[in-house]
Amino acid sequence: MSFSPLIRQLIDALRILPGVGQKTAQRMALHLLERDRSGGLRLAQALSQAMEGVGYCRECRALSEEELCPQCADPRREDGLLCVVEGPLDVFAIEQTGFRGRYFVLKGHLSPLDGLGPEAIGIPELLTRIEHGAFEEVIIATNPTVEGEATAHYIAQILGPKCLTVTRIAHGVPLGGELELVDGGTLTHALAGRKPIAL
Amino acid sequence: MSFSPLIRQLIDALRILPGVGQKTAQRMALHLLERDRSGGLRLAQALSQAMEGVGYCRECRALSEEELCPQCADPRREDGLLCVVEGPLDVFAIEQTGFRGRYFVLKGHLSPLDGLGPEAIGIPELLTRIEHGAFEEVIIATNPTVEGEATAHYIAQILGPKCLTVTRIAHGVPLGGELELVDGGTLTHALAGRKPIAL
């Protein structure tokens, strides 16, 4: 059996979603066709509106449909504090901590093997942003991976001569869980970064 | 942080897909926005075309954009053999076995607790189809679940007086795997349905 052309086209199109293979795409297509056509139409509209309407924030390079994203447009945030992250979901995660400074969103991390150098991930735009801003501290919150650390190190180096405080988020044991399950590298960082207990 | 309205609307719309929760929808939306906007637009178009263009086959009630689905429109298939299944994906599975008769697609199985009686799953249409056709045998290939068996039994009963051969697909041990892992009910069916070994 072959599905009819429109259904086949829908199944193929659904496969561009991350984590969706042939079987999942079939299930999604038939679910929408048999149970939720109005939802399918809403999804179609939301997709085309977002694909055509969402651009990048002029200041922080986060995805935004306005020229300035909600974080950059907010006048009540601290203008002296800049947090540099690898992607838009990281902004979401850091917002949940109550951080109220400004952001800069890189396009991932440095990865010379994939041909991603400083220009590809937006370092020149970061430098422009810092020059035009009045930042006192730049917090580098790239991921705690090898590539993220290398990117953090690179940024710290080029920001060195600019009379800014450049900091890196702390490494250590995460809250919850058990110490025996924590990997050696993390534990080494946790020991090296130990602090007196405030009483 | 809140995502901007268009991104939030896209994330909400993606959540209607089966198996997609908040985190997966976020990942999908950002993947499309950052890496594959043309794919997102293609998906939007495929969705609206399918939601608006796909109906049901006049004969077998499978999803089809033509009045007759490819299986019903094919003049080379056996007209004496009708296979009754619970849904469109079952047609796909049975086609792969090389079956070349006709199909009838129910809307699921009988489920009195959910208010799904014979009318809701399309039994009247099945009877009409059988009256207008020249079928000699009706193969009931509903799922081997309690509801599927009950549906099969019900259909066999109402087709009883119609001088048709009504058959049910065989139950037994599936190919591959180990006997010790097969459940007792299946093994009982496999023993009861034993056959002489052809030499």
CSV table of C-alpha atoms in Angstrom, one decimal:
chain,number,residue,atom,x,y,z
A,1,MET,CA,0.0,0.0,0.0
A,2,SER,CA,1.1,3.5,-0.6
A,3,PHE,CA,-0.4,6.4,1.2
A,4,SER,CA,-2.1,8.9,-1.1
A,5,PRO,CA,0.2,11.7,-2.2
A,6,LEU,CA,-1.0,14.4,0.3
A,7,ILE,CA,-0.6,12.0,3.2
A,8,ARG,CA,2.9,10.9,2.0
A,9,GLN,CA,3.9,14.5,1.6
A,10,LEU,CA,2.8,15.3,5.1
A,11,ILE,CA,4.6,12.3,6.6
A,12,ASP,CA,7.8,13.4,4.8
A,13,ALA,CA,7.5,16.9,6.0
A,14,LEU,CA,7.0,15.8,9.6
A,15,ARG,CA,10.3,14.0,9.5
A,16,ILE,CA,12.2,17.2,9.5
A,17,LEU,CA,11.2,17.6,13.2
A,18,PRO,CA,14.1,16.5,15.5
A,19,GLY,CA,13.6,13.0,16.9
A,20,VAL,CA,10.8,12.1,14.5
A,21,GLY,CA,11.4,9.1,12.3
A,22,GLN,CA,9.2,7.3,9.7
A,23,LYS,CA,6.9,5.5,12.2
A,24,THR,CA,6.4,8.5,14.5
A,25,ALA,CA,5.7,10.7,11.5
A,26,GLN,CA,3.0,8.2,10.3
A,27,ARG,CA,1.4,8.2,13.7
A,28,MET,CA,1.4,12.0,13.9
A,29,ALA,CA,0.0,12.4,10.4
A,30,LEU,CA,-2.8,9.9,11.0
A,31,HIS,CA,-3.6,11.3,14.4
A,32,LEU,CA,-4.0,14.8,13.0
A,33,LEU,CA,-6.1,13.5,10.0
A,34,GLU,CA,-8.4,11.3,12.1
A,35,ARG,CA,-8.7,13.2,15.3
A,36,ASP,CA,-7.6,16.8,15.2
A,37,ARG,CA,-7.9,18.5,11.8
A,38,SER,CA,-8.5,21.9,13.3
A,39,GLY,CA,-5.4,21.5,15.5
A,40,GLY,CA,-3.5,20.6,12.4
A,41,LEU,CA,-4.6,23.7,10.6
A,42,ARG,CA,-3.7,25.8,13.7
A,43,LEU,CA,-0.2,24.2,13.7
A,44,ALA,CA,0.2,25.0,10.0
A,45,GLN,CA,-0.7,28.6,10.6
A,46,ALA,CA,1.6,28.9,13.7
A,47,LEU,CA,4.4,27.4,11.7
A,48,SER,CA,4.2,29.8,8.7
A,49,GLN,CA,3.7,32.8,11.0
A,50,ALA,CA,6.7,31.9,13.1
A,51,MET,CA,9.0,30.9,10.2
A,52,GLU,CA,8.2,34.2,8.4
A,53,GLY,CA,7.8,36.5,11.4
A,54,VAL,CA,10.6,35.6,13.8
A,55,GLY,CA,14.0,37.2,13.4
A,56,TYR,CA,16.8,38.0,15.7
A,57,CYS,CA,17.0,40.6,18.5
A,58,ARG,CA,19.2,43.5,17.4
A,59,GLU,CA,21.0,43.6,20.8
A,60,CYS,CA,21.4,40.1,22.1
A,61,ARG,CA,20.9,38.0,18.9
A,62,ALA,CA,18.1,35.9,20.6
A,63,LEU,CA,15.2,34.8,18.5
A,64,SER,CA,12.6,37.6,18.5
A,65,GLU,CA,9.8,38.9,16.3
A,66,GLU,CA,10.4,42.5,17.6
A,67,GLU,CA,13.6,44.4,16.9
A,68,LEU,CA,14.3,44.1,20.6
A,69,CYS,CA,13.5,40.9,22.6
A,70,PRO,CA,11.5,41.2,25.8
A,71,GLN,CA,14.8,41.0,27.9
A,72,CYS,CA,16.6,43.7,25.9
A,73,ALA,CA,13.5,46.0,25.8
A,74,ASP,CA,13.0,45.8,29.6
A,75,PRO,CA,14.3,49.1,31.1
A,76,ARG,CA,14.4,47.7,34.6
A,77,ARG,CA,17.1,45.2,34.1
A,78,GLU,CA,20.8,45.7,35.3
A,79,ASP,CA,22.7,47.3,32.5
A,80,GLY,CA,26.1,46.5,34.0
A,81,LEU,CA,25.8,42.7,33.8
A,82,LEU,CA,26.0,40.6,30.6
A,83,CYS,CA,25.4,36.9,30.5
A,84,VAL,CA,26.8,35.1,27.4
A,85,VAL,CA,25.1,31.8,26.5
A,86,GLU,CA,25.2,29.3,23.6
A,87,GLY,CA,21.6,29.2,22.6
A,88,PRO,CA,18.0,30.6,23.2
A,89,LEU,CA,17.0,27.7,25.5
A,90,ASP,CA,19.9,28.7,27.9
A,91,VAL,CA,18.3,32.2,28.3
A,92,PHE,CA,15.1,30.5,29.3
A,93,ALA,CA,17.0,28.3,31.9
A,94,ILE,CA,18.9,31.3,33.3
A,95,GLU,CA,15.8,33.5,33.5
A,96,GLN,CA,14.3,30.9,35.9
A,97,THR,CA,17.2,31.5,38.4
A,98,GLY,CA,16.0,35.1,38.8
A,99,PHE,CA,19.0,36.6,36.9
A,100,ARG,CA,18.0,40.1,35.8
A,101,GLY,CA,21.0,41.3,33.8
A,102,ARG,CA,21.3,41.4,30.0
A,103,TYR,CA,22.1,38.5,27.6
A,104,PHE,CA,24.1,37.8,24.5
A,105,VAL,CA,23.2,34.6,22.6
A,106,LEU,CA,26.0,32.9,20.6
A,107,LYS,CA,25.2,30.6,17.8
A,108,GLY,CA,26.5,27.5,19.6
A,109,HIS,CA,30.2,27.0,20.5
A,110,LEU,CA,33.5,27.1,18.8
A,111,SER,CA,34.1,23.9,16.9
A,112,PRO,CA,37.1,24.1,14.5
A,113,LEU,CA,36.5,20.5,13.2
A,114,ASP,CA,33.0,21.6,12.0
A,115,GLY,CA,34.4,24.8,10.6
A,116,LEU,CA,32.8,26.9,13.3
A,117,GLY,CA,35.2,29.7,14.2
A,118,PRO,CA,34.7,33.0,16.1
A,119,GLU,CA,32.8,34.6,13.2
A,120,ALA,CA,30.4,31.7,12.8
A,121,ILE,CA,29.2,31.8,16.4
A,122,GLY,CA,28.9,35.6,16.6
A,123,ILE,CA,32.0,36.7,18.6
A,124,PRO,CA,32.4,39.9,16.5
A,125,GLU,CA,28.8,40.9,17.3
A,126,LEU,CA,29.5,40.1,21.0
A,127,LEU,CA,32.5,42.5,20.9
A,128,THR,CA,30.3,45.2,19.3
A,129,ARG,CA,27.6,44.7,21.9
A,130,ILE,CA,30.2,45.1,24.7
A,131,GLU,CA,31.7,48.2,23.1
A,132,HIS,CA,28.3,49.9,22.8
A,133,GLY,CA,27.2,48.9,26.3
A,134,ALA,CA,28.2,49.9,29.8
A,135,PHE,CA,29.0,46.5,31.2
A,136,GLU,CA,31.0,46.0,34.3
A,137,GLU,CA,30.9,42.2,34.4
A,138,VAL,CA,30.6,39.6,31.7
A,139,ILE,CA,29.4,36.2,32.9
A,140,ILE,CA,30.3,33.4,30.5
A,141,ALA,CA,27.6,30.7,30.8
A,142,THR,CA,28.4,28.4,27.9
A,143,ASN,CA,27.8,24.7,28.5
A,144,PRO,CA,30.1,22.8,30.8
A,145,THR,CA,31.4,20.7,27.9
A,146,VAL,CA,34.8,20.6,26.3
A,147,GLU,CA,33.7,22.9,23.5
A,148,GLY,CA,31.8,25.2,25.9
A,149,GLU,CA,34.9,25.5,28.1
A,150,ALA,CA,37.1,26.2,25.1
A,151,THR,CA,34.6,28.9,24.0
A,152,ALA,CA,34.5,30.4,27.4
A,153,HIS,CA,38.3,30.5,27.6
A,154,TYR,CA,38.6,32.1,24.1
A,155,ILE,CA,36.1,34.8,25.0
A,156,ALA,CA,37.8,35.5,28.3
A,157,GLN,CA,41.1,35.9,26.4
A,158,ILE,CA,39.8,38.4,23.9
A,159,LEU,CA,37.9,40.4,26.6
A,160,GLY,CA,41.0,40.4,28.8
A,161,PRO,CA,42.4,43.8,27.7
A,162,LYS,CA,39.0,45.5,28.0
A,163,CYS,CA,39.1,46.3,31.8
A,164,LEU,CA,36.0,44.2,32.4
A,165,THR,CA,35.4,41.6,35.0
A,166,VAL,CA,35.0,38.3,33.1
A,167,THR,CA,33.6,35.4,35.2
A,168,ARG,CA,32.6,31.8,34.5
A,169,ILE,CA,29.6,30.1,36.1
A,170,ALA,CA,30.8,27.7,38.9
A,171,HIS,CA,31.4,24.0,38.4
A,172,GLY,CA,30.6,21.7,41.3
A,173,VAL,CA,28.3,19.0,42.4
A,174,PRO,CA,24.7,19.5,41.3
A,175,LEU,CA,22.0,19.7,44.0
A,176,GLY,CA,20.2,16.4,44.8
A,177,GLY,CA,21.5,13.0,43.9
A,178,GLU,CA,24.4,11.1,45.5
A,179,LEU,CA,28.1,12.0,45.7
A,180,GLU,CA,29.1,8.5,44.6
A,181,LEU,CA,27.3,9.0,41.3
A,182,VAL,CA,29.1,12.3,40.5
A,183,ASP,CA,31.9,11.9,37.9
A,184,GLY,CA,35.5,12.5,38.8
A,185,GLY,CA,36.0,15.7,36.8
A,186,THR,CA,33.0,17.4,38.5
A,187,LEU,CA,34.2,16.3,41.9
A,188,THR,CA,37.7,17.7,41.2
A,189,HIS,CA,36.1,21.1,40.4
A,190,ALA,CA,33.9,20.9,43.5
A,191,LEU,CA,36.9,20.2,45.7
A,192,ALA,CA,39.1,22.9,44.1
A,193,GLY,CA,36.2,25.4,44.4
A,194,ARG,CA,35.5,24.7,48.1
A,195,LYS,CA,34.4,27.6,50.3
A,196,PRO,CA,34.3,28.3,54.0
A,197,ILE,CA,30.9,27.5,55.5
A,198,ALA,CA,29.2,30.7,56.5
A,199,LEU,CA,27.7,30.4,60.0
B,1,MET,CA,11.9,34.8,30.4
B,2,SER,CA,8.9,34.5,28.2
B,3,PHE,CA,9.3,33.5,24.5
B,4,SER,CA,7.9,36.1,22.1
B,5,PRO,CA,4.2,35.5,21.2
B,6,LEU,CA,4.8,33.9,17.8
B,7,ILE,CA,7.3,31.4,19.3
B,8,ARG,CA,5.0,30.6,22.2
B,9,GLN,CA,2.1,30.1,19.8
B,10,LEU,CA,4.2,27.7,17.7
B,11,ILE,CA,5.3,25.7,20.8
B,12,ASP,CA,1.7,25.4,22.0
B,13,ALA,CA,0.6,24.3,18.5
B,14,LEU,CA,3.3,21.6,18.3
B,15,ARG,CA,2.0,20.1,21.6
B,16,ILE,CA,-1.1,18.7,19.8
B,17,LEU,CA,1.2,16.2,18.1
B,18,PRO,CA,1.0,12.8,19.9
B,19,GLY,CA,4.0,12.2,22.2
B,20,VAL,CA,5.1,15.8,22.2
B,21,GLY,CA,5.3,17.6,25.5
B,22,GLN,CA,6.5,21.1,26.5
B,23,LYS,CA,10.2,20.4,26.3
B,24,THR,CA,10.1,18.5,23.0
B,25,ALA,CA,7.9,21.2,21.5
B,26,GLN,CA,10.4,23.9,22.6
B,27,ARG,CA,13.2,21.9,21.0
B,28,MET,CA,11.3,21.4,17.8
B,29,ALA,CA,10.3,25.1,17.5
B,30,LEU,CA,13.8,26.3,18.1
B,31,HIS,CA,15.3,23.7,15.8
B,32,LEU,CA,13.0,24.9,13.0
B,33,LEU,CA,13.6,28.6,13.7
B,34,GLU,CA,17.3,28.3,13.9
B,35,ARG,CA,18.2,25.6,11.4
B,36,ASP,CA,15.4,24.8,9.0
B,37,ARG,CA,13.0,27.6,8.2
B,38,SER,CA,12.3,26.4,4.7
B,39,GLY,CA,11.5,22.9,6.1
B,40,GLY,CA,9.1,24.6,8.6
B,41,LEU,CA,7.3,26.4,5.7
B,42,ARG,CA,7.1,23.1,3.7
B,43,LEU,CA,5.6,21.4,6.8
B,44,ALA,CA,3.1,24.2,7.2
B,45,GLN,CA,2.0,23.9,3.6
B,46,ALA,CA,1.9,20.0,3.8
B,47,LEU,CA,-0.2,20.3,6.9
B,48,SER,CA,-2.8,22.7,5.5
B,49,GLN,CA,-3.0,20.8,2.2
B,50,ALA,CA,-3.6,17.5,4.0
B,51,MET,CA,-6.0,18.8,6.6
B,52,GLU,CA,-8.1,20.4,3.9
B,53,GLY,CA,-7.7,17.9,1.1
B,54,VAL,CA,-7.8,14.4,2.6
B,55,GLY,CA,-11.2,12.8,3.0
B,56,TYR,CA,-12.4,9.2,3.2
B,57,CYS,CA,-12.5,6.6,0.5
B,58,ARG,CA,-16.2,6.0,-0.6
B,59,GLU,CA,-15.7,2.2,-0.6
B,60,CYS,CA,-13.4,1.2,2.3
B,61,ARG,CA,-13.5,4.4,4.5
B,62,ALA,CA,-9.7,4.6,4.5
B,63,LEU,CA,-8.2,8.1,4.4
B,64,SER,CA,-7.9,9.2,0.8
B,65,GLU,CA,-7.8,12.4,-1.1
B,66,GLU,CA,-9.5,10.8,-4.1
B,67,GLU,CA,-13.1,9.4,-4.0
B,68,LEU,CA,-11.6,5.9,-4.2
B,69,CYS,CA,-8.3,5.0,-2.4
B,70,PRO,CA,-5.5,3.4,-4.4
B,71,GLN,CA,-6.6,-0.1,-3.1
B,72,CYS,CA,-10.2,0.3,-4.1
B,73,ALA,CA,-9.4,1.9,-7.4
B,74,ASP,CA,-7.1,-0.9,-8.5
B,75,PRO,CA,-9.0,-3.2,-10.9
B,76,ARG,CA,-6.5,-6.1,-10.6
B,77,ARG,CA,-7.3,-7.0,-6.9
B,78,GLU,CA,-9.4,-9.9,-5.8
B,79,ASP,CA,-13.0,-8.8,-5.5
B,80,GLY,CA,-14.2,-11.9,-3.5
B,81,LEU,CA,-12.0,-11.2,-0.5
B,82,LEU,CA,-12.6,-8.5,2.1
B,83,CYS,CA,-10.2,-7.7,5.0
B,84,VAL,CA,-11.7,-5.7,7.9
B,85,VAL,CA,-9.2,-3.7,10.0
B,86,GLU,CA,-9.4,-1.2,12.8
B,87,GLY,CA,-7.4,1.7,11.3
B,88,PRO,CA,-5.5,3.0,8.3
B,89,LEU,CA,-2.1,1.8,9.6
B,90,ASP,CA,-3.4,-1.7,9.7
B,91,VAL,CA,-4.0,-1.5,5.9
B,92,PHE,CA,-0.4,-0.5,5.6
B,93,ALA,CA,0.8,-3.5,7.7
B,94,ILE,CA,-1.4,-6.0,5.8
B,95,GLU,CA,-0.4,-4.7,2.4
B,96,GLN,CA,3.2,-5.6,3.3
B,97,THR,CA,2.2,-9.3,3.5
B,98,GLY,CA,1.3,-9.4,-0.2
B,99,PHE,CA,-2.5,-9.5,0.5
B,100,ARG,CA,-4.3,-8.4,-2.6
B,101,GLY,CA,-8.0,-8.4,-1.7
B,102,ARG,CA,-10.2,-5.5,-0.7
B,103,TYR,CA,-10.3,-3.6,2.6
B,104,PHE,CA,-12.8,-2.1,5.0
B,105,VAL,CA,-11.4,0.3,7.6
B,106,LEU,CA,-13.4,0.6,10.9
B,107,LYS,CA,-13.1,3.6,13.1
B,108,GLY,CA,-11.4,1.6,15.9
B,109,HIS,CA,-13.1,-1.1,17.9
B,110,LEU,CA,-16.3,-1.5,19.9
B,111,SER,CA,-15.9,0.1,23.3
B,112,PRO,CA,-19.2,0.5,25.2
B,113,LEU,CA,-17.6,2.2,28.1
B,114,ASP,CA,-16.4,5.0,25.8
B,115,GLY,CA,-19.8,5.1,24.1
B,116,LEU,CA,-18.4,3.5,20.9
B,117,GLY,CA,-21.1,1.2,19.6
B,118,PRO,CA,-21.6,-0.4,16.2
B,119,GLU,CA,-22.7,2.9,14.5
B,120,ALA,CA,-19.7,4.8,15.9
B,121,ILE,CA,-17.1,2.5,14.4
B,122,GLY,CA,-18.9,2.1,11.0
B,123,ILE,CA,-20.6,-1.3,11.2
B,124,PRO,CA,-23.6,-0.1,9.1
B,125,GLU,CA,-21.2,1.1,6.3
B,126,LEU,CA,-19.5,-2.3,6.5
B,127,LEU,CA,-22.8,-4.1,6.0
B,128,THR,CA,-23.7,-1.8,3.0
B,129,ARG,CA,-20.3,-2.4,1.5
B,130,ILE,CA,-20.8,-6.2,1.8
B,131,GLU,CA,-24.3,-6.0,0.3
B,132,HIS,CA,-23.1,-4.1,-2.7
B,133,GLY,CA,-20.0,-6.2,-3.2
B,134,ALA,CA,-19.5,-9.8,-4.3
B,135,PHE,CA,-17.5,-11.0,-1.4
B,136,GLU,CA,-17.0,-14.7,-0.7
B,137,GLU,CA,-14.9,-14.4,2.4
B,138,VAL,CA,-14.6,-11.7,5.0
B,139,ILE,CA,-11.3,-11.8,7.0
B,140,ILE,CA,-11.6,-10.0,10.3
B,141,ALA,CA,-8.2,-8.6,11.1
B,142,THR,CA,-9.0,-6.4,14.1
B,143,ASN,CA,-6.3,-6.2,16.8
B,144,PRO,CA,-5.6,-9.2,19.0
B,145,THR,CA,-6.8,-7.3,22.1
B,146,VAL,CA,-9.8,-7.9,24.3
B,147,GLU,CA,-11.7,-5.1,22.4
B,148,GLY,CA,-10.5,-6.3,19.0
B,149,GLU,CA,-11.7,-9.8,19.8
B,150,ALA,CA,-15.1,-8.6,21.0
B,151,THR,CA,-15.4,-6.5,17.8
B,152,ALA,CA,-14.4,-9.5,15.6
B,153,HIS,CA,-17.0,-11.7,17.5
B,154,TYR,CA,-19.7,-9.1,17.0
B,155,ILE,CA,-19.0,-8.7,13.3
B,156,ALA,CA,-19.0,-12.5,12.8
B,157,GLN,CA,-22.3,-12.8,14.5
B,158,ILE,CA,-24.1,-10.2,12.4
B,159,LEU,CA,-22.5,-11.6,9.2
B,160,GLY,CA,-23.5,-15.2,10.2
B,161,PRO,CA,-26.9,-15.3,8.3
B,162,LYS,CA,-25.4,-13.8,5.1
B,163,CYS,CA,-23.9,-17.1,3.6
B,164,LEU,CA,-20.4,-15.7,3.7
B,165,THR,CA,-17.3,-17.4,5.0
B,166,VAL,CA,-16.2,-15.2,7.9
B,167,THR,CA,-12.6,-15.9,9.1
B,168,ARG,CA,-10.3,-14.5,11.8
B,169,ILE,CA,-6.6,-14.1,11.5
B,170,ALA,CA,-4.7,-16.8,13.4
B,171,HIS,CA,-3.4,-16.4,16.9
B,172,GLY,CA,-0.1,-18.1,17.8
B,173,VAL,CA,3.5,-17.5,18.6
B,174,PRO,CA,5.1,-14.7,16.6
B,175,LEU,CA,8.2,-15.5,14.5
B,176,GLY,CA,11.5,-14.9,16.2
B,177,GLY,CA,12.1,-14.5,19.9
B,178,GLU,CA,11.9,-17.3,22.5
B,179,LEU,CA,9.1,-19.4,23.6
B,180,GLU,CA,9.7,-18.8,27.3
B,181,LEU,CA,9.0,-15.1,26.8
B,182,VAL,CA,5.6,-15.7,25.1
B,183,ASP,CA,2.6,-15.1,27.4
B,184,GLY,CA,0.3,-17.9,28.5
B,185,GLY,CA,-2.8,-16.8,26.5
B,186,THR,CA,-0.8,-16.7,23.2
B,187,LEU,CA,0.7,-20.1,23.9
B,188,THR,CA,-2.8,-21.6,24.7
B,189,HIS,CA,-3.9,-20.3,21.3
B,190,ALA,CA,-0.8,-21.6,19.6
B,191,LEU,CA,-1.3,-25.1,21.1
B,192,ALA,CA,-5.0,-25.2,20.3
B,193,GLY,CA,-4.4,-24.1,16.7
B,194,ARG,CA,-1.6,-26.7,16.1
B,195,LYS,CA,-1.3,-28.2,12.6
B,196,PRO,CA,0.3,-31.3,11.2
B,197,ILE,CA,3.8,-30.7,9.8
B,198,ALA,CA,3.7,-30.9,6.0
B,199,LEU,CA,6.6,-33.1,4.8
